[in-house]
Coordinates of C-alpha atoms and ligand atoms in Angstrom, one line a residue:
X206 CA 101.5 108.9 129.2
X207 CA 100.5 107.2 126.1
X208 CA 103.2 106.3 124.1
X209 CA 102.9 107.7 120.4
X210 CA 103.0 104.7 117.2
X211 CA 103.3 104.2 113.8
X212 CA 101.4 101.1 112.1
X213 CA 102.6 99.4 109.3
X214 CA 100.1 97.4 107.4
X215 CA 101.9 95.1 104.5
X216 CA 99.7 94.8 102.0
X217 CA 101.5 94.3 98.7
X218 CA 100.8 90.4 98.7
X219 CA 99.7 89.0 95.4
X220 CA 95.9 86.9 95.5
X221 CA 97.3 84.0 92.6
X222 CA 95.2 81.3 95.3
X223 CA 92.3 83.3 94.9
X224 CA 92.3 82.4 91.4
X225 CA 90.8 86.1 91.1
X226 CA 91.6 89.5 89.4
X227 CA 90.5 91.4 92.7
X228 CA 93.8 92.0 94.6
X229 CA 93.6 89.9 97.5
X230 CA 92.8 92.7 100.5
X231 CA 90.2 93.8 98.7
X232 CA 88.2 90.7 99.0
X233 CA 85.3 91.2 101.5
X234 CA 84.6 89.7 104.8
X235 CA 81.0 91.1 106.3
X236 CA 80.9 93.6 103.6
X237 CA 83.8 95.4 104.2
X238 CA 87.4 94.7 102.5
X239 CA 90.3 92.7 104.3
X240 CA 92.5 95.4 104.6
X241 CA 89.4 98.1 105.9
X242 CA 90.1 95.3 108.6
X243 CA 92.8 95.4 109.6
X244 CA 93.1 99.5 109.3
X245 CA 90.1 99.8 111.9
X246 CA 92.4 98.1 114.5
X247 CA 95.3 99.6 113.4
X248 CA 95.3 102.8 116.8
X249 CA 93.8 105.9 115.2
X250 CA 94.7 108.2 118.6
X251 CA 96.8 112.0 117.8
X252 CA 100.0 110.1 119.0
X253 CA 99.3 107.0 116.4
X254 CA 100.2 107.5 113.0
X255 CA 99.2 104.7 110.1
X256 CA 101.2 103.3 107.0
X257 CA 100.5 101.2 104.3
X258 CA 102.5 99.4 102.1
X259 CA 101.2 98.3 98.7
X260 CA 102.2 96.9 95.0
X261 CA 102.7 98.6 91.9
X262 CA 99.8 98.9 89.7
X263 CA 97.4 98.6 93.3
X264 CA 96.1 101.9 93.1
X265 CA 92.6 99.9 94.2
X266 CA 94.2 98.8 97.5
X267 CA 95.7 102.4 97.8
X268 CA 92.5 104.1 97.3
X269 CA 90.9 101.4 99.7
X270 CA 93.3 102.6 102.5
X271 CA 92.5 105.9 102.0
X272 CA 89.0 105.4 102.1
X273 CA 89.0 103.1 105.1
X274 CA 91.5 105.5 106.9
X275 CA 92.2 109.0 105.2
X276 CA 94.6 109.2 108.0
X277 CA 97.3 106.7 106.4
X278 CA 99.9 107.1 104.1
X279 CA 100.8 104.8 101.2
X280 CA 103.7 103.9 100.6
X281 CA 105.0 101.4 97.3
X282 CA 107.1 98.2 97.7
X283 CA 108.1 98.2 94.3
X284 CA 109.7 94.6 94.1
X285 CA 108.1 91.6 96.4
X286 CA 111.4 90.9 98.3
X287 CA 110.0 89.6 101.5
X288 CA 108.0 91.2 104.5
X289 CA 111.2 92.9 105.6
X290 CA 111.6 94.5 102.6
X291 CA 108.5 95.6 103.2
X292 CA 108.1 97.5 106.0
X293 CA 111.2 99.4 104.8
X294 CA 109.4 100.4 102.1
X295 CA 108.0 102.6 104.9
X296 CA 111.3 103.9 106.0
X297 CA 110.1 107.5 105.6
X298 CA 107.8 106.6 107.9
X299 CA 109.8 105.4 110.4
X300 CA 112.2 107.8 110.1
X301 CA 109.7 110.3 110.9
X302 CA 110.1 108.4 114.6
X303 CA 107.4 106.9 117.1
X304 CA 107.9 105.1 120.5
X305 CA 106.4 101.9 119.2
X306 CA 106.5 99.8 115.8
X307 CA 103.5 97.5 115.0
X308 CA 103.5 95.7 111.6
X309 CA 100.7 94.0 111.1
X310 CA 99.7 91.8 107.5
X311 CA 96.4 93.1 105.4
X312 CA 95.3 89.8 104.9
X313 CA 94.5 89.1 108.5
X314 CA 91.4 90.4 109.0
X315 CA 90.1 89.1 112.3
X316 CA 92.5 91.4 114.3
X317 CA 91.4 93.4 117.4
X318 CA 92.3 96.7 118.4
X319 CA 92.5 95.1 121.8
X320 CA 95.0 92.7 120.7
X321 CA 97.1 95.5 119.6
X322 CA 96.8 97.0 122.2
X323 CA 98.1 94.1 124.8
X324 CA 101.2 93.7 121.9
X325 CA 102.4 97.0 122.7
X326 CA 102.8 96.6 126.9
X327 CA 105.8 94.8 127.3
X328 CA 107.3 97.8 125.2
X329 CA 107.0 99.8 128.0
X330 CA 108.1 97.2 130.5
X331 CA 111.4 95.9 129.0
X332 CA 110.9 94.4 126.2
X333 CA 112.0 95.6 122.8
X334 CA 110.2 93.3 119.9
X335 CA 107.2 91.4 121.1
X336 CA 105.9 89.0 118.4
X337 CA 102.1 87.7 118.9
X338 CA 101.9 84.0 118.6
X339 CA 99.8 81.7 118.5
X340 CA 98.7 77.9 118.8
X341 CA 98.3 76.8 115.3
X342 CA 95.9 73.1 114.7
X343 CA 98.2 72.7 111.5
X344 CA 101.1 74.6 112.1
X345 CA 102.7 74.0 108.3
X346 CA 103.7 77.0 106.7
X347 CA 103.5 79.2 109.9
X348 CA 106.3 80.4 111.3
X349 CA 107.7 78.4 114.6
X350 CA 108.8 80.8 117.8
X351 CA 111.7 79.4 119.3
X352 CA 111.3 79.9 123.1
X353 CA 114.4 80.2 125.8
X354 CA 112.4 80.6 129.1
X355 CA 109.8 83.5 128.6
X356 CA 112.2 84.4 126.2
X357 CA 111.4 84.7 122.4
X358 CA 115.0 83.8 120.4
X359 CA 114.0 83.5 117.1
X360 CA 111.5 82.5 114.4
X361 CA 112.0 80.1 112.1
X362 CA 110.7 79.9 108.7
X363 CA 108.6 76.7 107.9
X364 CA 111.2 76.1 104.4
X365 CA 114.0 76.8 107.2
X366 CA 113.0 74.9 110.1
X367 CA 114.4 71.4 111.0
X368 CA 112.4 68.4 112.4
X369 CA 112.4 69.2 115.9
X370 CA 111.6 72.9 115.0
X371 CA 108.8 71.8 112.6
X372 CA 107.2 70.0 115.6
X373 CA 106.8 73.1 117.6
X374 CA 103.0 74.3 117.4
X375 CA 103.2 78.0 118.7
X376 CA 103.2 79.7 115.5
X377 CA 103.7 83.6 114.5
X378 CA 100.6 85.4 113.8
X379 CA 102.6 88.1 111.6
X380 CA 102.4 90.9 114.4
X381 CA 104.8 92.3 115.7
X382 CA 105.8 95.6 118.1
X383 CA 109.2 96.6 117.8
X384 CA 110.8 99.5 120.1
X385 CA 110.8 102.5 117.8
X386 CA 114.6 103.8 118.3
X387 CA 116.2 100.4 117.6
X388 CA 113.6 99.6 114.6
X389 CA 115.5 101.1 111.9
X390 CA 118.5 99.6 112.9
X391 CA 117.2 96.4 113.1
X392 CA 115.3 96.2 109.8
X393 CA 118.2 97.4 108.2
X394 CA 120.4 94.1 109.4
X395 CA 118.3 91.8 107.9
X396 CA 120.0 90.0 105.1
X397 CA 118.3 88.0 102.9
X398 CA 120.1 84.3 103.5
X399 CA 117.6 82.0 103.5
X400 CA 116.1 78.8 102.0
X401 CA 113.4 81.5 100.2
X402 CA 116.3 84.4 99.7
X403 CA 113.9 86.6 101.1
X404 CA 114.1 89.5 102.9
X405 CA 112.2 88.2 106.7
X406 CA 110.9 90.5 109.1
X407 CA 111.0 87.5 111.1
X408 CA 114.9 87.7 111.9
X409 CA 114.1 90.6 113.6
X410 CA 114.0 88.5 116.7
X411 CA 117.0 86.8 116.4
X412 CA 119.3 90.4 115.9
X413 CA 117.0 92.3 118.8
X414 CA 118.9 89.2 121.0
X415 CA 122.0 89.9 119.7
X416 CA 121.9 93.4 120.4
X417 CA 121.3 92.0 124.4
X418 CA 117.8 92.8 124.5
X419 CA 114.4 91.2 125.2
X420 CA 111.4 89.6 122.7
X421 CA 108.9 88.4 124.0
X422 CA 105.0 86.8 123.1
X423 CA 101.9 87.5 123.4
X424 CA 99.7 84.8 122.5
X425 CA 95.7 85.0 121.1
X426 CA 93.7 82.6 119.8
X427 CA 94.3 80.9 116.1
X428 CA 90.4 82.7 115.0
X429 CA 92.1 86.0 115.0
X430 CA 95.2 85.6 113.0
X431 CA 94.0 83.3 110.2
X432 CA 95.9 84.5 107.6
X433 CA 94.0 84.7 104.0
X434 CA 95.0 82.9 100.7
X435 CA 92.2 80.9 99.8
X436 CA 88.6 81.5 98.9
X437 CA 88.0 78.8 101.6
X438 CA 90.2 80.5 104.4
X439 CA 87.8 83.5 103.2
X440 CA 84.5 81.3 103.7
X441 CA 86.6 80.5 107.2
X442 CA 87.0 84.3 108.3
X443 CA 83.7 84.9 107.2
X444 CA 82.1 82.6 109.7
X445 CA 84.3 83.9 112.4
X446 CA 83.4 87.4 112.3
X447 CA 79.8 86.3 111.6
X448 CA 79.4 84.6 115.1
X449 CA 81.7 87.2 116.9
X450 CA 79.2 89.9 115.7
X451 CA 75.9 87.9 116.5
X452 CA 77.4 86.8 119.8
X453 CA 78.3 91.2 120.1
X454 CA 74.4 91.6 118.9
X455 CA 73.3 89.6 121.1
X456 CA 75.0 90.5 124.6
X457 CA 74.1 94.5 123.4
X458 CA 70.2 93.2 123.8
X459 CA 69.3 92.0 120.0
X460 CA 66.8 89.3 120.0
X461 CA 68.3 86.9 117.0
X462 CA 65.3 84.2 116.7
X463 CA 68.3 81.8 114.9
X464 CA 72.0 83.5 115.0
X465 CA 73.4 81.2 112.6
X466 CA 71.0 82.4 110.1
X467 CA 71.5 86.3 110.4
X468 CA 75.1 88.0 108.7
X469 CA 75.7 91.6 110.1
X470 CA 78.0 94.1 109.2
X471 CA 81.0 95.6 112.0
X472 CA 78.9 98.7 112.1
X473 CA 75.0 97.6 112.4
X474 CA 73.6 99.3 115.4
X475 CA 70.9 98.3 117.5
X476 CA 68.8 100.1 119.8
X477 CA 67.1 97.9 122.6
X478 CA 64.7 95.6 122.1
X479 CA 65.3 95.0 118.6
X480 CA 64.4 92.0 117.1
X481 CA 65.6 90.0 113.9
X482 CA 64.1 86.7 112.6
X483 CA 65.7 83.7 110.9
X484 CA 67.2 84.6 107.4
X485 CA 68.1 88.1 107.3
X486 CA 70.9 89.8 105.6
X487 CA 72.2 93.1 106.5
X488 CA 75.1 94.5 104.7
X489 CA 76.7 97.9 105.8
X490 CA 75.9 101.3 107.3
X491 CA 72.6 100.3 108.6
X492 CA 71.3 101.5 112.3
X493 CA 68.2 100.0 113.6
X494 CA 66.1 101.8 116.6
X495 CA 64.5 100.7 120.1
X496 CA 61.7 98.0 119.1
X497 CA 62.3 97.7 115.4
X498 CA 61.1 94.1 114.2
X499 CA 63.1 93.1 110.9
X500 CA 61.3 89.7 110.0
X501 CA 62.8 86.6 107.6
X502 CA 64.2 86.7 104.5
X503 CA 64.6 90.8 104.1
X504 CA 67.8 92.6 103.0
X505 CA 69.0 96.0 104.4
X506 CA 72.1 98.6 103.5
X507 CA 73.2 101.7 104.3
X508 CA 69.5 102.1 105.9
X509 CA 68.0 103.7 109.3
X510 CA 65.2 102.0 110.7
X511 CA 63.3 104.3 113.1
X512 CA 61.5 103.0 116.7
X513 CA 58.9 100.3 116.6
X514 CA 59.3 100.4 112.8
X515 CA 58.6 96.8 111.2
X516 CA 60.7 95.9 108.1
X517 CA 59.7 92.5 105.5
X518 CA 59.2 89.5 105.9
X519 CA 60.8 89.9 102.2
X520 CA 62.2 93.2 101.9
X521 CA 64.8 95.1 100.7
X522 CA 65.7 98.0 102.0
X523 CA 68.6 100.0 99.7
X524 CA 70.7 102.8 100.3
X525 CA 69.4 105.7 101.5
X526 CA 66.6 104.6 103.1
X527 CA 65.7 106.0 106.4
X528 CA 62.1 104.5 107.9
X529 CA 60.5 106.8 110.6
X530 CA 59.6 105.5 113.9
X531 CA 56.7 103.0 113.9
X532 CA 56.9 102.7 110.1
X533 CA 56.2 99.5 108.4
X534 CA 57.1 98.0 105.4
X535 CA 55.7 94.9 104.1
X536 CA 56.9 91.8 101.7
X537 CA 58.2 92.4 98.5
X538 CA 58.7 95.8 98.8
X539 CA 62.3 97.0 97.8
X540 CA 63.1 101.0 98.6
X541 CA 65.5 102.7 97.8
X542 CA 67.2 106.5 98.4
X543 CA 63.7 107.2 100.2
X544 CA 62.5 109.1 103.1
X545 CA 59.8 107.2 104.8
X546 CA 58.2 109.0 107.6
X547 CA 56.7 108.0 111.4
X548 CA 53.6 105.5 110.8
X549 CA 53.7 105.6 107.3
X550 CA 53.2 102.1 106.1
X551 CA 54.4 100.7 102.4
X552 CA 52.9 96.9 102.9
X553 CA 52.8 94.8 100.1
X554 CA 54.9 94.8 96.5
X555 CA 56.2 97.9 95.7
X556 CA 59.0 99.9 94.8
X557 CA 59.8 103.0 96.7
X558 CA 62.7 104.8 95.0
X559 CA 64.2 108.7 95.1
X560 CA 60.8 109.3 97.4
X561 CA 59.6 111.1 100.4
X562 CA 56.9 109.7 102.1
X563 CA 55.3 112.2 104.3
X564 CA 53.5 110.4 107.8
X565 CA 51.1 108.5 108.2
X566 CA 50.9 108.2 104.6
X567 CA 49.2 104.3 102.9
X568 CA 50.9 103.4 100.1
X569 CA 48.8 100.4 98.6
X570 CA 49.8 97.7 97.0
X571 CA 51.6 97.4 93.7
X572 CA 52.1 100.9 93.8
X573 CA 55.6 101.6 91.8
X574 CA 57.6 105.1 92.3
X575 CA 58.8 105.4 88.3
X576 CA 62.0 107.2 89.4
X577 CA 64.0 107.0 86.0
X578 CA 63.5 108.0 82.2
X579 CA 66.6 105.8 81.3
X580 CA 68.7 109.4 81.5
X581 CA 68.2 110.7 85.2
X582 CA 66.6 110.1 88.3
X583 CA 63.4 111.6 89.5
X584 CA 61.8 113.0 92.8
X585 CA 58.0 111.1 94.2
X586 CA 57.1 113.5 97.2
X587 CA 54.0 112.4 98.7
X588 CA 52.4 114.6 101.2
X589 CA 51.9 113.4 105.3
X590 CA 48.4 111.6 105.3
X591 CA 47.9 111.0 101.6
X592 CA 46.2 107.6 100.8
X593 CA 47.6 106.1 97.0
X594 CA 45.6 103.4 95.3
X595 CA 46.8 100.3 94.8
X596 CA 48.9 99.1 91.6
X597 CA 48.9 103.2 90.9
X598 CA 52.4 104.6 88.5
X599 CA 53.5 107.9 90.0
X600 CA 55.5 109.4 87.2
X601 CA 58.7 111.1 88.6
X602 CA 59.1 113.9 89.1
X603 CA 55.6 114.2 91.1
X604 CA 54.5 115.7 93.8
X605 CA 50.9 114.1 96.4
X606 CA 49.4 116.4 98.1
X607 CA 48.7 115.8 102.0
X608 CA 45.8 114.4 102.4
X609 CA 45.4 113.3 98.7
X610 CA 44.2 110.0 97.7
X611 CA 45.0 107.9 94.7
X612 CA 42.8 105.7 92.6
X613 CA 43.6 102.5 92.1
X614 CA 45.2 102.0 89.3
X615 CA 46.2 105.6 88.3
X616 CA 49.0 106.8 86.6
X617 CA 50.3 109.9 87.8
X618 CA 52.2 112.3 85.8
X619 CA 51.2 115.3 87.3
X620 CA 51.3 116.6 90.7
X621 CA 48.0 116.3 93.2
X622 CA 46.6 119.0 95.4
X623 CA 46.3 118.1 99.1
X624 CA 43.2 116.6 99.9
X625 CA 42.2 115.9 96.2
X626 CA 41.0 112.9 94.5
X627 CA 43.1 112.1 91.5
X628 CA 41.9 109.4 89.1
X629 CA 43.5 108.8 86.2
X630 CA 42.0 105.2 84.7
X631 CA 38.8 105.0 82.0
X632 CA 35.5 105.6 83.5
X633 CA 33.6 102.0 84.4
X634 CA 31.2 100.8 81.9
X635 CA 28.6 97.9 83.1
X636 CA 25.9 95.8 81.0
X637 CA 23.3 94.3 82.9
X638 CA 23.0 90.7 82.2
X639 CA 25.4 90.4 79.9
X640 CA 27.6 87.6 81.7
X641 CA 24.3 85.4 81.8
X642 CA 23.6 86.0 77.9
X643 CA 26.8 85.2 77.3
X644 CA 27.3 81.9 78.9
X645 CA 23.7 80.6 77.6
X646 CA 25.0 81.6 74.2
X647 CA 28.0 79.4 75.4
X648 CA 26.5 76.1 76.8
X649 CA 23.5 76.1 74.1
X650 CA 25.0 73.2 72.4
X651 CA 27.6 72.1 75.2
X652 CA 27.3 70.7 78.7
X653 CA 30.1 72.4 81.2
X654 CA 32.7 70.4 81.8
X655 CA 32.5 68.7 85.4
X656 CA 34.1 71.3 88.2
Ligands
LIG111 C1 104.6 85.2 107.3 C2 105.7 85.1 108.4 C3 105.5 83.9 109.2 C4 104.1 83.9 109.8 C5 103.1 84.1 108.7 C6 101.7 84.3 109.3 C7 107.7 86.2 107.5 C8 109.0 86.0 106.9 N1 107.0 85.1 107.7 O1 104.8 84.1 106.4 O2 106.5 83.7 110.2 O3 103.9 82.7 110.5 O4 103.3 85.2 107.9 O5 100.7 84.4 108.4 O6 107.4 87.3 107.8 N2 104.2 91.1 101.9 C9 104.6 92.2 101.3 N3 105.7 92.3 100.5 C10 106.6 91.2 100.4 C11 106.2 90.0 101.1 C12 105.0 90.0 101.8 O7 103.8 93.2 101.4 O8 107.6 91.4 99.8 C13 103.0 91.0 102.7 C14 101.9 90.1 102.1 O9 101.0 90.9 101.4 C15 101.3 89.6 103.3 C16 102.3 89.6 104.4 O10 103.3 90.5 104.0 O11 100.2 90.4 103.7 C17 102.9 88.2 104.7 O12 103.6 87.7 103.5 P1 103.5 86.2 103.2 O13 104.3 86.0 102.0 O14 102.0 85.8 103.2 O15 104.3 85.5 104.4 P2 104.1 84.1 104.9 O16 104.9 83.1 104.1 O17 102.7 83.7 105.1
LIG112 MG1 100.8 84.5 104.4

């Protein structure tokens, strides 16, 4: 039987380190916010239920939640009394009732579900608050677990701890399970005596031992609890989930020519035999198919990259692109909100934006969609086959027939039949000799310079 749960997610932390005006979950860690984090571990089963607590005047972090998980429900700590204080901000919530308690911190963002997961067991097997700890390299500021046996007896606030206590290097994480029929009673016992007067969750563990029952740790490793409050700690979280999604690339069959060089997003998907070279950014919502080739230095978001379809070196590939299988597109081409069918191939320095490029179409070089009028955005549709002219202007809205070609140069305001020439450049005049005359008239009285 799976036992049902309600998450907690504190979130009402202030970002002053940050020295920022973005509220601290909100900062981004591989393109998606702290607290979107932390929410994707939180369990999102029919017997889970999700809360999260936030500040006054965050109706950002709020709207965050809701867009990460429409699923939770927001509820406002209205003073910052400590993380006890907190979670009872949520007492509605728990009320409501759910065989297991986690509380977990939005600034945390290297949490796994699977982590989670293993917090909850002992629940079922005895225990009634299990706390997940860790080893910390600099345990200041953390705080310590005080161990009796397998026993957990208490925490101890760094500003409360002694010497002895400050020497101890297993450290709490800031997650905890708590037995959902003696949460509420619990929380509701902790006082706020204490060298910070706040309000700890943290003595939870001390009155669950008082009431005669059992806490317990879990431990994981210090790269998935670093807690957030520096833009350098951010750098630091950045780096972690950058080599735990290359290394998660990698063993699903992604050739990465240089790991360190490549950032990914949580949800990039690769088909097999993909392939990315050395210096290649790709931000969210992007899915790239079976033999795709993205080469150095290109750029992709919210984009689909068909089968065998071959992206940069130098690209950028915006939202809203979808590339067909076997479709290539060259360097310096940036696209954007455009359909690009199978074998269609967009090579060299263009922009492709608000477009539909029908198969097998050549779009030549230089060639530039002209999508906006400075009030609205247009439609280029551009028929399977066509062939367009390098540097041509196709003046959205416009429609290519199939077939069609393009003369260099053209600018194209209105739409082309299929299979018809459209030219839209001055007819070519030519003078016979008149380069020669010119230059005699030139050098008459001059010699060239040298080379
Ligand atoms: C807390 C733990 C500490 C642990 C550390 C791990 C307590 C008392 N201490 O300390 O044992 O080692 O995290 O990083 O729990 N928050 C609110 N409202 C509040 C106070 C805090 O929402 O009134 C939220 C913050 O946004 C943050 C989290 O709770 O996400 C933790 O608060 P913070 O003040 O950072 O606690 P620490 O001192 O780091
Ligand atoms: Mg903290």
């Amino acid at each position: 039987m799976t036992r049902t749960s309600l998450t907690i997610v504190l979130a009402a932390g202030e970002g002053t380190r940050m020295r920022s005006s973005l509220p601290k979950v909100l900062n981004p860690v591989a393109g998606r916010t702290l607290l979107a984090h932390v929410l994707a571990a939180a369990p999102r089963g029919t017997a889970d239920r999700l809360a999260v607590v936030v500040g006054p005047d965050h109706q950002a972090v709020a709207d965050e939640a809701k867009r990460s998980r429409p699923d939770a429900d927001i509820y406002i700590q209205t003073q910052r009394l400590g993380t006890a204080h907190a979670v009872l901000a949520a007492r509605e919530a728990i009320e409501r009732g759910a065989e297991d308690l986690l509380i977990a911190f939005g600034d945390t963002p290297l949490i796994s579900a699977e982590t989670l997961a293993r917090l909850r067991e002992p629940l079922g097997q005895g225990a009634s608050l299990v706390v997940l700890g860790f080893r910390a390299a600099n345990p200041t500021g953390y705080g310590r677990l005080l161990l009796d046996g397998d026993r957990l007896v208490a925490i101890r606030e760094q500003a409360d701890a002694n010497g002895a206590e400050r020497a101890i290097t297993l450290c709490n994480a800031g997650v905890m399970a708590i037995d959902g029929r003696i949460a509420l009673d619990v929380l509701d016992k902790i006082g706020n005596a204490n060298a910070k007067g706040e309000y700890y969750l943290t003595d939870a563990v001390g009155l669950v031992g008082e009431l005669g029952l059992v806490a317990r740790v879990i431990e994981t490793d210090e790269d998935e609890v670093r807690g957030i409050n520096t833009k350098a700690q951010l750098a630091e979280a950045e780096a972690v989930m950058q080599a735990r999604l290359r290394a998660a690339a990698m063993t699903a069959g992604v050739t990465l020519i240089s790991p360190d060089t490549v950032y990914l997003a949580p949800d990039t998907t690769f088909g097999r035999d993909v392939v990315i070279e050395p210096f290649v950014v790709i931000g969210p919502g992007v899915s790239i198919g079976d033999g795709a080739v993205i080469h150095s230095f290109s750029h992709l978001a919210e984009a689909r990259v068909g089968a065998k379809a071959q992206v940069g070196p130098y690209a950028r590939l915006r939202p809203g692109t979808s590339l067909g299988d076997g479709a290539k597109i060259g360097n310096f081409v940036e696209t954007k909100a455009a359909q690009i069918d199978a074998g269609a191939k967009v090579n060299h320095l263009t922009y492709i934006g608000d477009a539909h490029i029908g198969s097998g179409a050549n779009i030549g070089a230089g060639t530039i969609t002209c999508n906006y009028d400075g009030f609205g955005k247009h439609k280029t549709e551009i028929g399977e086959g066509a062939f367009v002219g390098s540097n041509s202007s196709l003046v959205a809205p416009v429609k290519i027939g199939a077939g069609a070609y393009i003369g260099s140069g053209s600018v194209i305001t209105k739409d082309v039949a299929d299979d018809a020439l459209a030219l839209e450049r001055n007819a070519q005049t030519s003078k016979e000799g008149w380069a020669k005359r010119f230059r005699d008239m030139k050098t008459r009285h001059k010699t060239p310079k040298p080379g």
